[in-house]
Tab-separated table of C-alpha atoms in Angstrom:
chain	number	residue	atom	x	y	z
A	15	UNK	CA	58.191	-54.991	-1.204
A	16	UNK	CA	57.382	-54.547	-4.889
A	17	UNK	CA	61.004	-53.686	-5.676
A	18	UNK	CA	62.208	-56.801	-3.829
A	19	UNK	CA	59.755	-58.962	-5.759
A	20	UNK	CA	60.889	-57.426	-9.041
A	21	UNK	CA	64.526	-58.247	-8.334
A	22	UNK	CA	63.535	-61.796	-7.437
A	23	UNK	CA	61.627	-62.107	-10.688
A	24	UNK	CA	64.620	-60.859	-12.660
A	25	UNK	CA	66.766	-63.556	-11.043
A	26	UNK	CA	64.082	-66.172	-11.818
A	27	UNK	CA	63.884	-65.175	-15.493
A	28	UNK	CA	67.662	-65.193	-15.875
A	29	UNK	CA	67.931	-68.610	-14.212
A	30	UNK	CA	65.164	-70.076	-16.380
A	31	UNK	CA	66.704	-68.651	-19.538
A	32	UNK	CA	70.107	-70.095	-18.619
A	33	UNK	CA	68.569	-73.509	-17.888
A	34	UNK	CA	66.789	-73.609	-21.242
A	35	UNK	CA	69.975	-72.533	-23.017
A	36	UNK	CA	71.821	-75.470	-21.435
A	37	UNK	CA	69.027	-77.815	-22.577
A	38	UNK	CA	69.314	-76.386	-26.080
A	39	UNK	CA	73.072	-77.030	-26.231
A	40	UNK	CA	72.693	-80.589	-24.902
A	41	UNK	CA	69.855	-81.316	-27.336
A	42	UNK	CA	71.779	-79.906	-30.310
A	43	UNK	CA	74.804	-82.097	-29.599
A	44	UNK	CA	72.679	-85.200	-29.034
A	45	UNK	CA	70.595	-84.597	-32.144
A	46	UNK	CA	73.718	-84.241	-34.239
A	47	UNK	CA	74.984	-87.532	-32.850
A	48	UNK	CA	71.732	-89.402	-33.533
A	49	UNK	CA	71.283	-87.948	-37.015
A	50	UNK	CA	74.394	-89.804	-38.121
A	51	UNK	CA	72.781	-93.212	-37.622
A	52	UNK	CA	72.316	-95.147	-40.833
A	53	UNK	CA	69.216	-97.121	-41.799
A	54	UNK	CA	71.263	-100.333	-41.914
A	55	UNK	CA	71.722	-100.067	-38.133
A	56	UNK	CA	67.955	-100.114	-37.717
A	57	UNK	CA	67.698	-103.087	-40.057
A	58	UNK	CA	70.098	-104.909	-37.739
A	59	UNK	CA	67.700	-104.196	-34.878
A	60	UNK	CA	64.751	-105.429	-36.947
A	61	UNK	CA	66.337	-108.818	-37.615
A	62	UNK	CA	68.195	-109.231	-34.330
A	63	UNK	CA	67.294	-112.248	-32.176
A	64	UNK	CA	67.560	-109.904	-29.182
A	65	UNK	CA	64.711	-107.699	-30.393
A	66	UNK	CA	61.732	-108.485	-28.135
A	67	UNK	CA	58.159	-108.777	-29.427
A	68	UNK	CA	55.782	-105.891	-28.698
A	69	UNK	CA	52.176	-105.419	-27.657
A	70	UNK	CA	50.724	-102.226	-29.151
A	71	UNK	CA	47.934	-100.807	-26.972
A	72	UNK	CA	45.499	-98.355	-28.549
A	73	UNK	CA	42.872	-96.952	-26.153
A	74	UNK	CA	39.994	-95.509	-28.164
A	75	UNK	CA	37.105	-93.293	-27.130
A	76	UNK	CA	34.855	-92.056	-29.943
A	77	UNK	CA	37.575	-92.472	-32.587
A	78	UNK	CA	35.445	-93.746	-35.490
A	79	UNK	CA	36.937	-91.184	-37.879
A	80	UNK	CA	40.573	-92.211	-37.496
A	81	UNK	CA	40.725	-95.597	-35.800
A	82	UNK	CA	40.712	-97.657	-39.017
A	83	UNK	CA	43.582	-95.704	-40.589
A	84	UNK	CA	45.538	-95.862	-37.337
A	85	UNK	CA	45.047	-99.615	-37.058
A	86	UNK	CA	46.033	-100.213	-40.688
A	87	UNK	CA	49.216	-98.228	-40.199
A	88	UNK	CA	50.110	-100.331	-37.159
A	89	UNK	CA	49.490	-103.634	-38.932
A	90	UNK	CA	51.956	-102.711	-41.682
A	91	UNK	CA	54.828	-101.349	-39.607
A	92	UNK	CA	58.338	-102.767	-39.949
A	93	UNK	CA	58.720	-105.021	-36.921
A	94	UNK	CA	59.260	-108.749	-36.698
A	95	UNK	CA	56.738	-109.805	-34.028
A	96	UNK	CA	53.944	-107.763	-32.493
A	97	UNK	CA	50.265	-107.683	-31.599
A	98	UNK	CA	47.847	-104.768	-31.868
A	99	UNK	CA	45.234	-104.414	-29.117
A	100	UNK	CA	42.565	-101.746	-29.602
A	101	UNK	CA	40.650	-101.045	-26.384
A	102	UNK	CA	37.245	-99.438	-26.899
A	103	UNK	CA	36.570	-97.461	-23.726
A	104	UNK	CA	32.774	-97.302	-23.858
A	105	UNK	CA	32.579	-95.199	-27.029
A	106	UNK	CA	29.161	-93.722	-27.846
A	107	UNK	CA	29.850	-93.451	-31.571
A	108	UNK	CA	30.511	-96.218	-34.137
A	109	UNK	CA	34.073	-97.099	-33.082
A	110	UNK	CA	33.116	-100.667	-32.178
A	111	UNK	CA	31.096	-101.375	-35.328
A	112	UNK	CA	33.691	-99.795	-37.613
A	113	UNK	CA	36.482	-101.963	-36.191
A	114	UNK	CA	34.470	-105.200	-36.249
A	115	UNK	CA	33.290	-104.653	-39.825
A	116	UNK	CA	36.547	-103.361	-41.313
A	117	UNK	CA	38.744	-106.117	-39.867
A	118	UNK	CA	36.310	-109.076	-39.846
A	119	UNK	CA	36.389	-109.448	-36.075
A	120	UNK	CA	34.997	-112.520	-34.291
A	121	UNK	CA	34.429	-112.744	-30.559
A	122	UNK	CA	36.769	-114.947	-28.526
A	123	UNK	CA	34.998	-117.477	-26.373
A	124	UNK	CA	36.365	-119.262	-23.357
A	125	UNK	CA	38.899	-118.288	-20.712
A	126	UNK	CA	41.337	-115.461	-21.438
A	127	UNK	CA	44.797	-115.355	-19.867
A	128	UNK	CA	45.471	-112.084	-18.002
A	129	UNK	CA	48.902	-110.684	-17.088
A	130	UNK	CA	48.287	-110.180	-13.366
A	131	UNK	CA	47.989	-106.394	-12.951
A	132	UNK	CA	46.252	-105.877	-9.604
A	133	UNK	CA	44.669	-102.535	-10.515
A	134	UNK	CA	40.862	-103.104	-10.767
A	135	UNK	CA	39.273	-102.134	-14.088
A	136	UNK	CA	35.835	-101.555	-15.536
A	137	UNK	CA	34.082	-104.691	-16.864
A	138	UNK	CA	35.044	-106.058	-20.281
A	139	UNK	CA	32.015	-106.689	-22.513
A	140	UNK	CA	33.767	-108.645	-25.235
A	141	UNK	CA	37.136	-109.581	-26.745
A	142	UNK	CA	37.472	-109.970	-30.520
A	143	UNK	CA	40.133	-111.200	-32.925
A	144	UNK	CA	40.496	-110.352	-36.596
A	145	UNK	CA	40.025	-113.171	-39.088
A	146	UNK	CA	42.260	-111.322	-41.551
A	147	UNK	CA	45.019	-110.310	-39.132
A	148	UNK	CA	45.655	-112.903	-36.376
A	149	UNK	CA	47.731	-110.386	-34.399
A	150	UNK	CA	44.897	-107.823	-34.185
A	151	UNK	CA	42.601	-107.830	-31.144
A	152	UNK	CA	39.722	-105.596	-30.104
A	153	UNK	CA	38.529	-105.258	-26.510
A	154	UNK	CA	35.115	-103.729	-25.882
A	155	UNK	CA	34.735	-102.470	-22.304
A	156	UNK	CA	32.677	-100.123	-20.214
A	157	UNK	CA	33.883	-96.546	-19.933
A	158	UNK	CA	36.545	-95.972	-17.307
A	159	UNK	CA	38.929	-93.452	-18.841
A	160	UNK	CA	42.179	-93.778	-20.745
A	161	UNK	CA	44.173	-95.169	-17.808
A	162	UNK	CA	41.578	-97.861	-17.196
A	163	UNK	CA	41.629	-98.806	-20.889
A	164	UNK	CA	45.423	-99.078	-20.869
A	165	UNK	CA	45.340	-101.252	-17.744
A	166	UNK	CA	42.932	-103.634	-19.484
A	167	UNK	CA	45.276	-103.726	-22.486
A	168	UNK	CA	48.287	-104.467	-20.265
A	169	UNK	CA	46.397	-107.297	-18.605
A	170	UNK	CA	45.443	-108.857	-21.930
A	171	UNK	CA	48.814	-108.378	-23.649
A	172	UNK	CA	51.214	-111.321	-23.925
A	173	UNK	CA	54.571	-109.710	-24.785
A	174	UNK	CA	57.252	-108.293	-22.410
A	175	UNK	CA	57.115	-104.742	-23.796
A	176	UNK	CA	54.097	-102.676	-24.713
A	177	UNK	CA	53.593	-99.505	-26.714
A	178	UNK	CA	50.912	-97.014	-25.722
A	179	UNK	CA	49.384	-95.075	-28.604
A	180	UNK	CA	46.469	-92.692	-28.988
A	181	UNK	CA	43.596	-93.953	-31.106
A	182	UNK	CA	43.968	-91.176	-33.678
A	183	UNK	CA	47.704	-91.678	-34.220
A	184	UNK	CA	49.721	-93.246	-37.027
A	185	UNK	CA	53.393	-94.246	-37.002
A	186	UNK	CA	56.216	-93.889	-39.461
A	187	UNK	CA	57.057	-97.309	-40.902
A	188	UNK	CA	60.349	-97.641	-38.980
A	189	UNK	CA	59.233	-95.889	-35.791
A	190	UNK	CA	59.139	-98.969	-33.576
A	191	UNK	CA	62.510	-100.251	-34.803
A	192	UNK	CA	64.080	-96.935	-33.899
A	193	UNK	CA	62.403	-96.540	-30.526
A	194	UNK	CA	63.401	-100.092	-29.545
A	195	UNK	CA	67.049	-99.606	-30.534
A	196	UNK	CA	68.198	-98.389	-27.068
A	197	UNK	CA	66.503	-101.395	-25.436
A	198	UNK	CA	68.044	-103.921	-27.819
A	199	UNK	CA	71.516	-102.373	-27.655
A	200	UNK	CA	71.626	-101.684	-23.909
A	201	UNK	CA	75.042	-102.356	-22.408
A	202	UNK	CA	75.545	-105.260	-19.968
A	203	UNK	CA	74.052	-104.257	-16.617
A	204	UNK	CA	72.021	-101.443	-18.190
A	205	UNK	CA	68.242	-101.763	-18.290
A	206	UNK	CA	65.997	-99.469	-20.327
A	207	UNK	CA	62.484	-99.664	-18.891
A	208	UNK	CA	60.831	-97.030	-21.066
A	209	UNK	CA	61.518	-95.102	-24.250
A	210	UNK	CA	59.615	-92.277	-25.885
A	211	UNK	CA	59.621	-90.937	-29.417
A	212	UNK	CA	58.670	-87.657	-31.045
A	213	UNK	CA	55.060	-86.829	-31.815
A	214	UNK	CA	54.452	-84.945	-35.066
A	215	UNK	CA	51.368	-83.017	-36.135
A	216	UNK	CA	49.368	-84.474	-39.029
A	217	UNK	CA	47.206	-81.408	-39.704
A	218	UNK	CA	48.166	-80.093	-43.131
A	219	UNK	CA	49.485	-83.455	-44.348
A	220	UNK	CA	47.470	-86.147	-46.074
A	221	UNK	CA	47.704	-89.629	-44.623
A	222	UNK	CA	46.643	-92.302	-47.077
A	223	UNK	CA	46.102	-95.998	-46.248
A	224	UNK	CA	47.284	-95.380	-42.735
A	225	UNK	CA	50.649	-93.841	-43.620
A	226	UNK	CA	52.175	-90.465	-44.272
A	227	UNK	CA	54.327	-90.887	-47.362
A	228	UNK	CA	57.993	-89.893	-47.312
A	229	UNK	CA	58.383	-86.228	-48.168
A	230	UNK	CA	54.654	-85.632	-47.692
A	231	UNK	CA	54.921	-83.697	-44.422
A	232	UNK	CA	53.315	-80.310	-44.967
A	233	UNK	CA	52.679	-77.392	-42.645
A	234	UNK	CA	49.054	-76.478	-42.034
A	235	UNK	CA	47.777	-73.061	-43.106
A	236	UNK	CA	46.021	-72.726	-39.751
A	237	UNK	CA	48.097	-70.410	-37.539
A	238	UNK	CA	46.947	-72.179	-34.357
A	239	UNK	CA	48.257	-75.472	-35.728
A	240	UNK	CA	51.541	-73.854	-36.798
A	241	UNK	CA	52.131	-72.618	-33.266
A	242	UNK	CA	51.480	-76.104	-31.916
A	243	UNK	CA	54.026	-77.536	-34.376
A	244	UNK	CA	56.582	-75.138	-32.903
A	245	UNK	CA	55.538	-76.082	-29.374
A	246	UNK	CA	55.926	-79.766	-30.113
A	247	UNK	CA	59.363	-79.230	-31.634
A	248	UNK	CA	60.458	-77.296	-28.552
A	249	UNK	CA	59.000	-79.812	-26.088
A	250	UNK	CA	60.385	-82.916	-27.795
A	251	UNK	CA	63.615	-81.897	-29.537
A	252	UNK	CA	64.876	-79.524	-26.881
A	253	UNK	CA	63.152	-80.277	-23.580
A	254	UNK	CA	62.900	-84.062	-23.610
A	255	UNK	CA	66.137	-84.703	-25.453
A	256	UNK	CA	68.088	-82.494	-23.059
A	257	UNK	CA	66.570	-84.093	-19.953
A	258	UNK	CA	66.889	-87.627	-21.327
A	259	UNK	CA	70.648	-87.277	-21.739
A	260	UNK	CA	71.057	-87.411	-17.940
A	261	UNK	CA	68.086	-89.684	-17.129
A	262	UNK	CA	65.962	-86.743	-15.942
A	263	UNK	CA	63.009	-87.351	-18.245
A	264	UNK	CA	59.657	-87.294	-16.426
A	265	UNK	CA	57.362	-87.494	-19.447
A	266	UNK	CA	56.986	-90.219	-22.039
A	267	UNK	CA	54.123	-89.046	-24.224
A	268	UNK	CA	50.914	-91.014	-23.951
A	269	UNK	CA	50.676	-90.684	-27.711
A	270	UNK	CA	53.846	-92.753	-28.253
A	271	UNK	CA	55.808	-94.579	-25.559
A	272	UNK	CA	57.340	-98.037	-25.006
A	273	UNK	CA	57.376	-99.599	-21.532
A	274	UNK	CA	58.734	-102.785	-20.009
A	275	UNK	CA	55.579	-104.507	-18.787
A	276	UNK	CA	57.063	-106.145	-15.693
A	277	UNK	CA	58.127	-102.758	-14.302
A	278	UNK	CA	54.750	-101.188	-15.005
A	279	UNK	CA	52.956	-104.082	-13.318
A	280	UNK	CA	55.243	-103.794	-10.292
A	281	UNK	CA	54.562	-100.048	-10.186
A	282	UNK	CA	50.812	-100.735	-10.171
A	283	UNK	CA	49.808	-99.847	-13.705
A	284	UNK	CA	48.299	-96.564	-14.837
A	285	UNK	CA	46.677	-94.351	-12.222
A	286	UNK	CA	42.962	-93.867	-12.881
A	287	UNK	CA	41.074	-90.597	-12.285
A	288	UNK	CA	44.017	-88.479	-13.341
A	289	UNK	CA	44.554	-86.313	-16.410
A	290	UNK	CA	48.308	-86.796	-16.726
A	291	UNK	CA	48.435	-90.579	-16.568
A	292	UNK	CA	51.517	-90.717	-18.821
A	293	UNK	CA	53.647	-88.406	-16.682
A	294	UNK	CA	52.386	-89.864	-13.401
A	295	UNK	CA	53.439	-93.364	-14.460
A	296	UNK	CA	56.906	-92.216	-15.504
A	297	UNK	CA	57.442	-90.364	-12.217
A	298	UNK	CA	56.300	-93.492	-10.345
A	299	UNK	CA	58.727	-95.618	-12.364
A	300	UNK	CA	61.589	-93.256	-11.504
A	301	UNK	CA	60.539	-93.461	-7.876
A	302	UNK	CA	60.521	-97.260	-8.018
A	303	UNK	CA	63.960	-97.286	-9.684
A	304	UNK	CA	65.456	-95.179	-6.891
A	305	UNK	CA	63.746	-97.138	-4.111
A	306	UNK	CA	65.057	-100.408	-5.579
A	307	UNK	CA	68.498	-98.816	-6.034
A	308	UNK	CA	68.395	-99.884	-9.659
A	309	UNK	CA	70.313	-98.306	-12.538
A	310	UNK	CA	67.367	-98.623	-14.931
A	311	UNK	CA	66.881	-95.707	-17.308
A	312	UNK	CA	64.091	-93.967	-19.211
A	313	UNK	CA	65.181	-92.441	-22.511
A	314	UNK	CA	63.889	-90.326	-25.375
A	315	UNK	CA	64.682	-90.930	-29.048
A	316	UNK	CA	64.168	-88.031	-31.443
A	317	UNK	CA	63.805	-89.787	-34.788
A	318	UNK	CA	60.799	-92.121	-34.342
A	319	UNK	CA	57.704	-90.131	-35.231
A	320	UNK	CA	54.096	-90.726	-34.345
A	321	UNK	CA	51.663	-88.478	-36.195
A	322	UNK	CA	48.551	-87.159	-34.515
A	323	UNK	CA	45.858	-84.553	-35.034
A	324	UNK	CA	45.793	-81.403	-32.871
A	325	UNK	CA	43.070	-78.808	-32.192
A	326	UNK	CA	42.384	-76.313	-34.959
A	327	UNK	CA	40.372	-73.803	-32.922
A	328	UNK	CA	40.993	-71.917	-29.700
A	329	UNK	CA	38.024	-73.411	-27.861
A	330	UNK	CA	39.287	-76.994	-28.074
A	331	UNK	CA	42.919	-75.928	-27.548
A	332	UNK	CA	41.886	-74.061	-24.405
A	333	UNK	CA	40.283	-77.180	-22.933
A	334	UNK	CA	43.319	-79.266	-23.837
A	335	UNK	CA	45.891	-76.952	-22.253
A	336	UNK	CA	44.011	-76.382	-19.001
A	337	UNK	CA	43.605	-80.161	-18.779
A	338	UNK	CA	47.317	-80.720	-19.382
A	339	UNK	CA	48.264	-78.303	-16.620
A	340	UNK	CA	45.878	-79.996	-14.203
A	341	UNK	CA	47.570	-83.264	-15.072
A	342	UNK	CA	50.994	-81.771	-14.393
A	343	UNK	CA	49.819	-80.539	-10.996
A	344	UNK	CA	48.275	-83.913	-10.106
A	345	UNK	CA	51.416	-85.857	-11.015
A	346	UNK	CA	53.756	-83.584	-9.083
A	347	UNK	CA	51.457	-83.346	-6.061
A	348	UNK	CA	51.080	-87.122	-5.836
A	349	UNK	CA	54.876	-87.469	-5.697
A	350	UNK	CA	55.620	-84.319	-3.684
A	351	UNK	CA	57.845	-86.269	-1.264
A	352	UNK	CA	60.413	-86.521	-4.069
A	353	UNK	CA	60.830	-82.718	-4.267
A	354	UNK	CA	64.408	-81.817	-3.226
A	355	UNK	CA	64.722	-85.246	-1.595
A	356	UNK	CA	68.316	-86.533	-1.989
A	357	UNK	CA	67.024	-90.105	-1.654
A	358	UNK	CA	65.797	-89.801	-5.249
A	359	UNK	CA	69.078	-88.485	-6.640
A	360	UNK	CA	69.017	-86.111	-9.590
A	361	UNK	CA	65.303	-86.811	-10.147
A	362	UNK	CA	64.467	-85.355	-6.738
A	363	UNK	CA	67.104	-82.617	-6.801
A	364	UNK	CA	66.912	-81.425	-10.418
A	365	UNK	CA	64.080	-82.884	-12.480
A	366	UNK	CA	61.184	-82.565	-10.011
A	367	UNK	CA	62.214	-78.994	-9.008
A	368	UNK	CA	62.455	-78.058	-12.703
A	369	UNK	CA	58.925	-79.238	-13.388
A	370	UNK	CA	57.586	-77.592	-10.210
A	371	UNK	CA	59.365	-74.243	-10.383
A	372	UNK	CA	59.446	-73.747	-14.148
A	373	UNK	CA	56.748	-75.828	-15.818
A	374	UNK	CA	54.056	-75.764	-13.119
A	375	UNK	CA	54.627	-72.377	-11.492
A	376	UNK	CA	55.957	-70.635	-14.602
A	377	UNK	CA	52.621	-69.037	-15.587
A	378	UNK	CA	52.011	-67.950	-11.990
A	379	UNK	CA	55.417	-66.271	-11.779
A	380	UNK	CA	55.047	-64.681	-15.213
A	381	UNK	CA	51.676	-63.126	-14.390
A	382	UNK	CA	53.008	-62.018	-11.011
A	383	UNK	CA	55.915	-60.357	-12.776
A	384	UNK	CA	53.666	-58.342	-15.062
A	385	UNK	CA	51.530	-57.340	-12.078
A	386	UNK	CA	54.566	-56.208	-10.053
A	387	UNK	CA	55.843	-54.123	-12.947
A	388	UNK	CA	52.450	-52.475	-13.399
A	389	UNK	CA	51.898	-51.778	-9.693
A	390	UNK	CA	55.475	-50.683	-9.156
A	391	UNK	CA	55.309	-48.278	-12.067
A	392	UNK	CA	52.255	-46.482	-10.693
A	393	UNK	CA	53.665	-46.457	-7.157
A	394	UNK	CA	57.025	-45.247	-8.475
A	395	UNK	CA	58.923	-47.939	-6.551
A	396	UNK	CA	60.315	-49.861	-9.530
A	397	UNK	CA	63.324	-48.931	-11.598
A	398	UNK	CA	61.834	-48.315	-15.034
A	399	UNK	CA	64.916	-49.601	-16.844
A	400	UNK	CA	64.875	-52.877	-14.892
A	401	UNK	CA	61.157	-53.210	-15.561
A	402	UNK	CA	61.628	-52.751	-19.287
A	403	UNK	CA	64.482	-55.267	-19.402
A	404	UNK	CA	62.441	-57.791	-17.411
A	405	UNK	CA	59.436	-57.356	-19.688
A	406	UNK	CA	61.479	-57.786	-22.848
A	407	UNK	CA	63.267	-60.885	-21.557
A	408	UNK	CA	60.029	-62.454	-20.319
A	409	UNK	CA	58.369	-61.788	-23.668
A	410	UNK	CA	61.166	-62.770	-26.012
A	411	UNK	CA	63.024	-65.685	-24.427
A	412	UNK	CA	60.206	-68.078	-25.309
A	413	UNK	CA	60.248	-66.926	-28.924
A	414	UNK	CA	64.002	-67.336	-29.155
A	415	UNK	CA	63.765	-70.836	-27.718
A	416	UNK	CA	61.057	-71.694	-30.235
A	417	UNK	CA	63.257	-70.465	-33.074
A	418	UNK	CA	66.031	-72.646	-31.680
A	419	UNK	CA	63.702	-75.656	-31.730
A	420	UNK	CA	62.940	-74.996	-35.401
A	421	UNK	CA	66.694	-74.920	-36.026
A	422	UNK	CA	67.047	-78.302	-34.300
A	423	UNK	CA	64.385	-79.743	-36.606
A	424	UNK	CA	66.234	-78.396	-39.645
A	425	UNK	CA	69.625	-79.627	-38.461
A	426	UNK	CA	68.624	-83.102	-37.364
A	427	UNK	CA	65.332	-84.391	-38.763
A	428	UNK	CA	64.386	-82.445	-41.918
A	429	UNK	CA	60.740	-83.470	-41.672
A	430	UNK	CA	59.629	-80.123	-43.114
A	431	UNK	CA	61.514	-80.077	-46.389
A	432	UNK	CA	59.730	-77.161	-48.059
A	433	UNK	CA	61.511	-73.825	-47.749
A	434	UNK	CA	58.163	-72.039	-47.427
A	435	UNK	CA	57.221	-74.218	-44.448
A	436	UNK	CA	60.507	-73.555	-42.647
A	437	UNK	CA	60.189	-69.823	-43.296
A	438	UNK	CA	56.694	-69.777	-41.833
A	439	UNK	CA	57.870	-71.713	-38.785
A	440	UNK	CA	60.585	-69.120	-38.126
A	441	UNK	CA	58.210	-66.188	-38.582
A	442	UNK	CA	55.562	-67.676	-36.313
A	443	UNK	CA	58.189	-68.549	-33.701
A	444	UNK	CA	59.252	-64.908	-33.669
A	445	UNK	CA	55.650	-63.756	-33.242
A	446	UNK	CA	54.913	-66.173	-30.404
A	447	UNK	CA	55.526	-63.663	-27.615
A	448	UNK	CA	52.933	-61.218	-28.874
A	449	UNK	CA	49.817	-63.425	-28.980
A	450	UNK	CA	50.288	-67.160	-28.462
A	451	UNK	CA	52.455	-67.150	-25.350
A	452	UNK	CA	50.122	-64.809	-23.390
A	453	UNK	CA	47.213	-67.125	-24.236
A	454	UNK	CA	49.129	-70.187	-23.062
A	455	UNK	CA	50.180	-68.407	-19.869
A	456	UNK	CA	46.586	-67.483	-19.042
A	457	UNK	CA	45.271	-70.961	-19.829
A	458	UNK	CA	48.004	-72.707	-17.862
A	459	UNK	CA	47.284	-70.398	-14.940
A	460	UNK	CA	43.601	-71.296	-15.256
A	461	UNK	CA	44.512	-74.980	-15.223
A	462	UNK	CA	46.592	-74.374	-12.092
A	463	UNK	CA	43.610	-72.761	-10.354
A	464	UNK	CA	41.359	-75.615	-11.489
A	465	UNK	CA	43.784	-78.122	-9.989
A	466	UNK	CA	43.826	-76.204	-6.698
A	467	UNK	CA	40.031	-76.187	-6.660
A	468	UNK	CA	39.970	-79.961	-7.126
A	469	UNK	CA	38.371	-80.144	-10.569
A	470	UNK	CA	38.050	-83.795	-11.558
A	471	UNK	CA	39.974	-85.403	-14.403
A	472	UNK	CA	38.372	-86.278	-17.724
A	473	UNK	CA	39.404	-87.198	-21.273
A	474	UNK	CA	38.229	-83.810	-22.486
A	475	UNK	CA	36.806	-83.069	-25.909
A	476	UNK	CA	38.687	-83.317	-29.172
A	477	UNK	CA	36.646	-82.932	-32.347
A	478	UNK	CA	38.246	-84.815	-35.238
A	479	UNK	CA	38.468	-83.267	-38.666
A	480	UNK	CA	37.305	-85.566	-41.417
A	481	UNK	CA	39.993	-86.540	-43.900
A	482	UNK	CA	43.151	-85.657	-41.971
A	483	UNK	CA	43.810	-89.238	-41.017
A	484	UNK	CA	42.973	-90.482	-44.491
A	485	UNK	CA	39.614	-92.111	-43.763
A	486	UNK	CA	36.058	-91.017	-44.335
A	487	UNK	CA	33.730	-91.031	-41.331
A	488	UNK	CA	30.418	-92.954	-41.358
A	489	UNK	CA	27.249	-91.268	-42.529
A	490	UNK	CA	26.226	-90.347	-39.019
A	491	UNK	CA	28.269	-87.454	-37.526
A	492	UNK	CA	30.950	-88.444	-35.007
A	493	UNK	CA	30.493	-87.701	-31.349
A	494	UNK	CA	33.099	-85.225	-30.073
A	495	UNK	CA	35.679	-86.569	-27.699
């Protein structure tokens, strides 16, 4: 029995490694193609009459430290027509007062036009508009979670496309031009209903006046942050770019994604009481596309960058990763009928199985593999050579993929221009298998068990570090999120 399991695990590891290698090749070719685009092409998009206006939705919960810098960065982006809507989801800190004071907000009186999303939301306590920036709005509502806040923002928004952003995020100046390019330049008969861009890590860089200056990207000295930089590069540049090429993308990051509002409204808006609201919505959109027999697509663009702050200690990172894995489980379980269902085309036959068998069950299989090797060794029923090969492959393939993701960043984006930063990224990628990967495997497995036990969704806790986002917090200490 143990020997049979070991052989099955060897096949699994080989198959997973081959799949990731294919993604790497696809991503490398696509990144090379996109890196040849010239800025003038984006300027054409900026001034094109076909470029639609955007509503930028920023749900905020206890974001007093970074919300002002984030809002300033959004108000100064390069885009011809847009509105910024900050939705305060019942914050217990000074988020509301900071926004009202910094941007000279006045409350709107009278009837407000809503977009018609049928999803019920928590009550809105007040809607404000900036006297200094007519396109800046602030909605103060009772706490209902991130999905509820986004649904309120969708209802209030007036433009045909909306961007969802985290409250602690800032954008590169041209990010929205670049992420809208596939929508503007879609071929006749082709409809792009969602696009996602890369999310970069701000820790280690100084963001001033709501922007990260060109050439100012720096790698943090914190080893936990460095490993997350590598993770993000692998997830975005390799995973999402490879899947996007064939319309297999199931995740548009909640930190930075553009959606066509009419499709989201038809799909029912964001699902409340779930951790992975971003992935769940994208899966539901794919499901709607297939059921309507539409050719609409969801794409990923590598160059647009949204900068955000990530955990700097293991305690907060642990909570984040278990929460993410619960969200993955919830999204896939809710749409389990799509698994291996030919009605949903390549989404049901390739993408959903990939996320179930590799992303969701990966930590379970990996831990099972180590257990089989250990038990088989003591029972003398496992070929020692096979066991050693399996262990080495399971340990090292993740590190090799991470090193490949760093190569993709160097080839295509060049965000980390310092030689010392690139060297550290390579060294940490090589060390991943010996400390970081085992931690992630254990935490993802814990998240899987939590999902099975029915642990409820929450926003989780993310303590902000003063100064990273280029703004000083108020005198009173911020409440952790």
